Amino acid sequence: MIIPCILSGGSGSRLWPLSRSLRPKQFLPLFDGESLFQKTLRRFTDGRYASPIVIANAEHRFLVGEQMATAENGTGTIVLEPVGRNTAAPAAVAALTALAADPDALVLLAPSDHLVRDTDAFARAVDHAIPAARAGRIVTFGIRPSEPNTGYGYIRLEEGEGPVRPVAAFVEKPDLERAKAFLASGDHVWNAGIFLFSAATMIAEFEKHCPQVLARVREALAAATPDLDFLRLGVESFSAVPNISIDYAIMEKSDRISCVPTDPGWSDLGSWSAVWEALDKTEEGNSTLGEAIFVKSRDSLVVSDGALVSVVGLDHVMVVATKDAVLVADKAHAQDVKSVVEELQRDDRRETREHRKRYRPWGAREEIARGDRFQVQEIEIKPGESMSLQSHVNRAEHWVVVSGTLAITIDGETRLMTENQSAYVPVGARHRLANPGRVPARVIEIQSGTYIGDDDIVRYSGETPDAT
């Protein structure tokens, strides 16, 4: 049995402003109403695979849990990283966790934010790789290049026949001339960062080539604590793990590396121009996610989170519009979006971290308007869910139900409210919103007071920040 290990720790900064650090690209419904994370889970639903191991950023835990709950292969282990430590550490976590479950386990290590259009071709590549992995090889999946792309690392293959080829070398991202030479040679493939290996083989290679990563990861797993459906790695031990990629730690040093060249319609979606390439296009080459109008424009992309976007007389442009940020760029400069994010991060701008709509285990809240002494939000609560019991020192709140039924508790008194009914929460009153119904409930919340920051909150009965 193969245990899929899905890596979900990235922030997707090149897909800003739609991708934010608290809701990165792997969780966005970019294709067919599904997120890349959900598509990755669905790729591992046939008889080859056991339940997955998902290794995720702790800040994304409820996004992971919610999206796994909707997936066909949605049961599995969710391991939370307290800090990011590149890809070597999660590879070691996956190998040790899989070995504990099955001494003969094979692990398929895959990013959660890549697009694979031809899942049958990918499945055939995995079938080709299985015998080599069982024989002690670490098998990487190389993508046959369609262009001299300078944004990917390459793998140089040794001469040979058959679906599994020995690897001669891993090559860093090349300049354009070298990329053209790689394409012409026919013996280079793109490094997709997807690997199949036996857990025992990978652990042996860590012991040989990068024992410090393995030692710290063992300590982090030994100190791990369960939390609801999650396993939290030990903070102190995992923070001490060297920040290194699996390529540098193992792949470039090991003599056990093989490669299956394949063409499964793969893209890492590392920029908005890559998203444009992956989407369906009009006769003029235009692609949209959301509502858009193109006039005398060609080969352009519009992504809109609600607003109607019009592009007139422009070619080769990208327009990405959210409720609090807009990106307009030439597609040729798609990789430079990361520079915008870096500048905003230096200024500690909220637009890099979260959207106006923030998701919680119980539902979501979206900011509508904000001033010096007030804030207006729309709150949606899922059926059967509840916010925490809480109070505020500096602000009062006024609630207006716009759909569904809510159980509203204020200072120990609970009553049901439905559409167009309202309630007032004085400063200092203990209060809670809950949805006892079978459909989502929505309420408009108006906060007013001398201070309306998120930290003006007192929780009761051991409630956690995730319940706010």
XYZ file of C-alpha atoms in Angstrom:
468
model
C 0.000 0.000 0.000
C 1.163 3.534 -0.812
C 0.711 6.235 1.818
C 0.283 9.656 0.170
C 2.012 12.463 2.049
C 0.649 15.833 0.985
C 2.741 18.911 1.705
C 0.632 21.974 2.419
C 2.852 24.575 4.030
C 3.340 27.162 1.264
C 2.018 30.726 1.083
C 1.675 31.165 -2.703
C 2.855 34.769 -2.698
C 3.130 34.931 -6.509
C -0.662 34.560 -6.723
C -1.288 37.627 -4.573
C -3.714 39.328 -3.994
C -6.035 36.301 -4.192
C -3.552 34.106 -2.320
C -2.738 35.308 1.212
C -0.607 33.731 3.920
C -3.706 32.674 5.912
C -5.511 31.379 2.798
C -2.834 30.436 0.236
C -3.307 29.200 -3.297
C -3.731 25.508 -2.484
C -7.041 26.275 -0.725
C -8.522 28.548 -3.411
C -11.234 27.111 -5.728
C -9.385 28.000 -8.925
C -10.454 25.088 -11.150
C -13.872 23.441 -11.514
C -14.984 24.811 -8.148
C -12.322 22.776 -6.361
C -9.139 23.843 -4.666
C -5.774 22.407 -5.650
C -5.643 20.750 -2.220
C -8.951 18.985 -2.894
C -7.791 17.937 -6.358
C -4.599 16.519 -4.840
C -6.624 14.490 -2.335
C -8.847 13.204 -5.144
C -5.787 12.045 -7.084
C -5.134 9.531 -4.293
C -8.515 7.841 -3.982
C -8.082 4.561 -5.878
C -7.004 1.176 -4.555
C -3.285 1.983 -4.657
C -3.468 4.349 -1.719
C -4.013 4.298 2.011
C -5.394 7.288 3.918
C -3.137 10.313 3.464
C -0.741 12.076 5.772
C -1.125 15.848 5.409
C 1.694 18.028 6.725
C 0.436 21.580 7.064
C 1.126 24.983 8.518
C -0.554 25.175 11.930
C -2.321 28.393 10.884
C -4.096 26.478 8.084
C -5.352 23.617 10.248
C -9.056 24.352 9.963
C -8.844 24.976 6.201
C -7.163 21.570 5.874
C -9.718 19.894 8.126
C -12.705 21.457 6.374
C -11.500 20.617 2.880
C -10.508 17.081 3.862
C -14.002 16.554 5.263
C -15.455 17.153 1.782
C -13.002 14.811 0.015
C -13.566 11.169 -0.952
C -10.255 10.213 0.680
C -10.766 12.693 3.495
C -9.747 10.600 6.496
C -6.101 10.669 7.435
C -3.448 12.129 9.673
C -2.992 15.903 9.811
C 0.440 16.857 11.159
C 0.922 20.528 12.049
C 4.232 22.314 11.617
C 4.725 25.095 14.200
C 7.159 26.813 11.807
C 8.109 26.310 8.174
C 11.267 24.256 7.611
C 11.280 23.694 3.823
C 10.740 20.171 2.410
C 13.390 17.938 4.009
C 11.734 18.046 7.430
C 8.253 16.998 6.235
C 9.826 14.223 4.145
C 11.414 12.874 7.326
C 8.122 13.284 9.219
C 6.339 11.333 6.479
C 8.906 8.517 6.434
C 8.944 8.089 10.218
C 5.139 8.257 10.502
C 4.610 5.786 7.657
C 7.240 3.356 8.999
C 5.497 3.322 12.377
C 2.270 2.303 10.623
C 3.797 -0.240 8.211
C 7.442 -1.383 8.008
C 6.985 -2.020 4.264
C 5.206 1.260 3.521
C 5.802 3.221 0.349
C 5.380 6.997 0.624
C 4.288 9.253 -2.224
C 5.432 12.764 -1.330
C 3.510 15.428 -3.270
C 2.885 19.184 -2.996
C -0.736 20.225 -2.505
C -0.568 23.293 -4.769
C 0.227 21.712 -8.158
C -2.235 21.060 -10.979
C -2.295 17.635 -12.671
C -4.823 17.564 -15.505
C -4.255 13.994 -16.744
C -4.705 11.885 -13.630
C -4.606 8.644 -15.653
C -1.136 9.500 -16.975
C -0.021 10.279 -13.424
C -1.405 6.937 -12.196
C 0.513 5.098 -14.930
C 3.712 6.881 -13.886
C 3.162 5.774 -10.276
C 2.632 2.177 -11.424
C 5.950 2.331 -13.308
C 7.699 3.662 -10.199
C 6.395 1.130 -7.665
C 8.799 -1.774 -8.446
C 11.824 0.558 -8.323
C 10.689 2.044 -5.008
C 10.190 -1.422 -3.529
C 13.722 -2.267 -4.680
C 15.145 0.599 -2.615
C 15.181 3.419 -5.169
C 13.922 6.945 -4.488
C 11.870 7.703 -7.576
C 11.198 11.252 -8.713
C 8.676 12.175 -11.385
C 10.147 14.362 -14.123
C 7.882 16.405 -16.356
C 8.739 16.298 -20.044
C 9.365 19.967 -20.919
C 7.150 21.724 -23.451
C 9.201 24.918 -23.558
C 12.588 26.275 -22.395
C 11.196 27.388 -19.037
C 13.652 29.169 -16.722
C 11.381 28.966 -13.686
C 11.878 25.265 -12.970
C 14.765 23.149 -11.792
C 15.739 20.338 -14.167
C 16.780 16.693 -13.871
C 19.364 15.298 -16.286
C 18.669 11.668 -17.127
C 21.243 9.026 -17.875
C 20.944 7.035 -21.079
C 18.667 4.070 -20.878
C 15.443 2.443 -21.939
C 12.221 1.757 -20.125
C 9.889 3.926 -18.075
C 12.295 4.311 -15.119
C 15.593 6.057 -15.834
C 18.694 6.607 -13.683
C 19.330 10.240 -12.687
C 22.632 11.812 -13.691
C 22.204 15.160 -11.935
C 19.802 17.742 -10.531
C 20.225 21.126 -12.231
C 19.346 24.535 -10.765
C 16.981 26.880 -12.626
C 18.877 27.761 -15.835
C 19.097 30.915 -17.901
C 17.235 30.956 -21.219
C 20.131 29.705 -23.357
C 20.767 26.704 -21.118
C 17.025 25.980 -20.943
C 16.901 25.924 -24.763
C 19.855 23.526 -24.792
C 18.132 21.274 -22.232
C 14.993 21.175 -24.365
C 16.959 20.330 -27.514
C 18.967 17.579 -25.808
C 15.925 15.510 -24.922
C 17.604 14.182 -21.776
C 16.352 16.841 -19.314
C 12.983 16.964 -17.527
C 11.439 19.450 -15.127
C 11.760 18.673 -11.436
C 8.172 18.502 -10.139
C 9.137 17.805 -6.526
C 7.063 14.602 -6.383
C 8.750 11.450 -4.995
C 7.935 7.793 -4.329
C 10.084 5.846 -1.857
C 9.950 3.229 0.823
C 9.877 4.735 4.299
C 12.809 2.558 5.346
C 14.943 3.677 2.372
C 14.320 7.375 3.025
C 15.173 7.043 6.705
C 18.410 5.244 5.812
C 19.309 8.049 3.372
C 18.625 10.696 6.030
C 20.861 8.817 8.471
C 23.609 8.781 5.837
C 23.337 12.252 4.301
C 21.422 14.525 6.699
C 21.268 13.003 10.193
C 20.692 16.340 11.929
C 17.289 16.757 10.221
C 16.273 13.203 11.124
C 17.343 13.591 14.771
C 15.409 16.814 15.325
C 12.330 15.446 13.541
C 12.406 12.312 15.726
C 12.431 14.599 18.776
C 9.577 16.699 17.384
C 7.462 13.589 16.789
C 8.265 12.248 20.263
C 7.109 15.584 21.726
C 4.023 15.813 19.496
C 0.636 16.362 21.132
C -2.837 15.545 19.770
C -5.244 18.478 19.360
C -8.736 17.597 18.118
C -8.077 15.894 14.744
C -4.517 17.220 14.496
C -1.057 16.177 15.656
C 1.050 19.159 16.717
C 4.798 18.615 16.375
C 6.951 19.627 19.332
C 7.661 23.342 18.918
C 11.161 23.499 20.375
C 12.498 20.431 18.545
C 10.919 21.255 15.198
C 12.119 24.853 15.354
C 15.657 23.466 15.623
C 15.349 21.411 12.412
C 17.693 22.749 9.684
C 15.807 24.743 7.049
C 16.746 22.759 3.955
C 15.000 21.284 0.921
C 14.748 17.576 0.212
C 16.724 18.202 -3.004
C 19.742 19.589 -1.146
C 19.463 17.241 1.828
C 18.995 13.936 -0.013
C 18.390 13.992 -3.758
C 21.645 15.630 -4.838
C 23.702 13.350 -2.554
C 22.077 9.944 -2.819
C 23.100 7.244 -5.310
C 19.621 5.693 -5.115
C 17.750 8.208 -7.312
C 15.693 7.189 -10.346
C 13.204 9.125 -12.445
C 9.984 8.386 -14.310
C 9.602 10.900 -17.160
C 5.928 11.714 -17.630
C 3.559 14.260 -19.141
C 0.421 14.405 -16.941
C -0.552 17.984 -17.781
C 1.379 19.279 -14.800
C 1.821 22.875 -13.645
C 3.075 24.237 -10.364
C 0.915 27.348 -10.942
C 3.819 29.434 -9.746
C 2.511 32.674 -11.253
C -0.635 34.247 -12.668
C 0.724 33.688 -16.174
C 0.818 29.943 -15.381
C -2.819 30.153 -14.257
C -3.675 31.860 -17.567
C -1.956 29.039 -19.461
C -3.946 26.415 -17.531
C -7.375 28.004 -18.022
C -9.673 27.674 -21.032
C -9.400 30.638 -23.401
C -11.586 32.531 -25.850
C -10.631 32.860 -29.522
C -8.772 36.030 -28.529
C -6.761 34.139 -25.907
C -8.496 35.691 -22.893
C -9.220 33.779 -19.670
C -11.366 34.669 -16.687
C -12.159 33.568 -13.174
C -15.091 35.770 -12.241
C -16.977 38.370 -14.276
C -15.035 40.243 -16.967
C -15.486 42.107 -20.257
C -12.694 42.322 -22.851
C -12.776 44.962 -25.599
C -10.003 44.982 -28.226
C -7.813 42.960 -25.866
C -5.977 39.670 -26.374
C -4.080 37.027 -24.405
C -5.101 38.483 -21.059
C -6.294 37.197 -17.694
C -8.911 38.572 -15.304
C -9.488 37.105 -11.850
C -12.207 38.855 -9.881
C -13.505 38.145 -6.404
C -16.893 39.774 -6.977
C -16.374 42.977 -8.996
C -16.994 43.288 -12.735
C -13.639 43.985 -14.430
C -13.346 45.526 -17.913
C -10.145 45.417 -19.969
C -10.072 47.739 -22.991
C -7.325 47.981 -25.612
C -4.720 46.048 -23.631
C -2.918 42.819 -24.575
C -0.907 40.380 -22.441
C -2.104 41.816 -19.120
C -3.212 40.282 -15.822
C -5.860 41.915 -13.632
C -6.610 40.374 -10.242
C -9.243 42.186 -8.193
C -10.222 41.392 -4.613
C -12.276 43.479 -2.188
C -9.224 45.163 -0.673
C -6.470 44.980 -3.329
C -6.057 45.092 -7.119
C -3.116 43.847 -9.195
C -2.523 45.013 -12.778
C 0.591 43.690 -14.519
C 2.100 42.633 -17.816
C 2.080 38.825 -18.025
C 5.788 38.954 -18.850
C 6.401 40.296 -15.314
C 4.280 37.723 -13.480
C 7.189 36.589 -11.303
C 7.634 40.159 -10.003
C 4.374 39.950 -8.045
C 6.438 38.448 -5.240
C 8.343 41.749 -4.992
C 5.074 43.581 -4.349
C 4.278 41.155 -1.535
C 7.737 41.615 -0.013
C 7.296 45.395 0.019
C 3.871 45.118 1.634
C 5.255 42.712 4.237
C 7.961 45.225 5.156
C 5.170 47.690 5.888
C 3.284 45.007 7.848
C 0.223 45.386 5.637
C -2.732 43.163 6.435
C -3.377 42.605 2.710
C -0.569 40.019 2.557
C -1.906 38.000 5.473
C -5.670 37.791 5.245
C -8.714 38.795 3.225
C -11.579 40.842 4.561
C -13.408 37.527 4.768
C -11.832 35.336 7.442
C -12.757 31.675 7.894
C -13.262 30.035 11.273
C -14.221 26.490 12.323
C -17.796 27.686 12.911
C -18.125 29.688 9.657
C -16.773 33.032 8.499
C -16.799 36.754 9.162
C -16.336 39.435 6.503
C -15.555 43.094 7.094
C -17.970 45.452 5.328
C -16.884 48.852 6.699
C -14.520 50.214 9.351
C -13.926 53.597 10.977
C -12.137 54.993 14.038
C -14.890 53.938 16.441
C -16.960 51.380 14.511
C -16.809 48.234 12.379
C -19.531 46.479 10.377
C -19.199 42.764 9.617
C -21.246 40.005 8.045
C -21.058 36.784 10.056
C -22.060 33.357 8.729
C -22.450 30.448 11.147
C -22.640 26.866 9.902
C -25.498 24.567 10.974
C -24.889 23.153 14.436
C -21.910 25.438 15.115
C -21.354 28.084 17.786
C -19.021 30.979 18.524
C -17.333 31.217 21.908
C -18.908 32.736 25.027
C -17.184 36.103 25.298
C -17.358 39.752 26.315
C -15.679 43.023 25.315
C -14.238 45.750 27.517
C -14.409 48.671 25.096
C -17.151 47.994 22.545
C -20.841 47.234 22.259
C -22.389 45.187 19.448
C -25.682 45.265 17.584
C -26.822 42.179 15.681
C -29.355 41.995 12.834
C -30.251 38.533 11.509
C -30.520 38.498 7.703
C -31.127 34.770 7.103
C -31.569 31.565 9.031
C -32.206 31.097 12.745
C -29.782 31.958 15.530
C -29.718 31.166 19.234
C -28.463 34.374 20.822
C -27.181 34.356 24.394
C -26.689 37.644 26.304
C -25.780 37.547 30.006
C -27.217 34.052 30.496
C -30.486 34.606 28.643
C -30.882 32.682 25.367
C -33.546 33.344 22.727
C -34.110 32.400 19.106
C -34.010 35.104 16.444
C -34.855 34.920 12.751
C -34.684 37.186 9.709
C -35.044 40.947 10.379
C -34.901 40.534 14.170
C -32.138 42.268 16.126
C -30.390 42.334 19.486
C -28.138 44.748 21.375
C -25.063 43.573 23.322
C -23.906 46.173 25.891
C -20.257 46.716 26.782
C -19.112 43.941 29.143
C -22.079 41.601 28.515
C -21.289 37.922 28.086
C -22.645 36.776 24.743
C -22.643 33.995 22.173
C -24.069 33.270 18.707
C -25.078 29.707 17.789
C -26.890 28.129 14.840
C -29.302 25.372 15.930
C -30.731 25.029 12.413
C -29.936 22.944 9.342
C -28.954 25.796 7.011
C -26.268 28.481 7.369
C -27.353 31.572 9.312
C -26.162 35.104 8.547
C -26.094 38.156 10.767
C -24.869 41.731 10.357
C -22.792 42.817 13.345
C -22.177 46.503 14.110
C -19.396 47.151 16.630
C -19.012 50.579 18.222
C -16.833 51.861 21.025
C -13.580 53.490 22.037
C -11.540 50.513 20.771
C -12.579 47.786 18.319
C -9.391 45.745 17.910
C -9.572 41.950 17.679
C -7.739 41.671 20.985
C -10.600 43.359 22.910
C -12.086 40.062 23.960
C -12.518 38.052 27.163
C -13.328 34.355 26.691
C -15.060 32.072 29.159
C -15.162 28.323 29.862
C -11.722 27.684 28.339
C -12.735 28.905 24.881
C -9.868 29.150 22.373
C -9.121 31.971 19.902
C -10.279 29.713 17.042
C -13.818 29.884 18.418
C -14.122 33.680 18.116
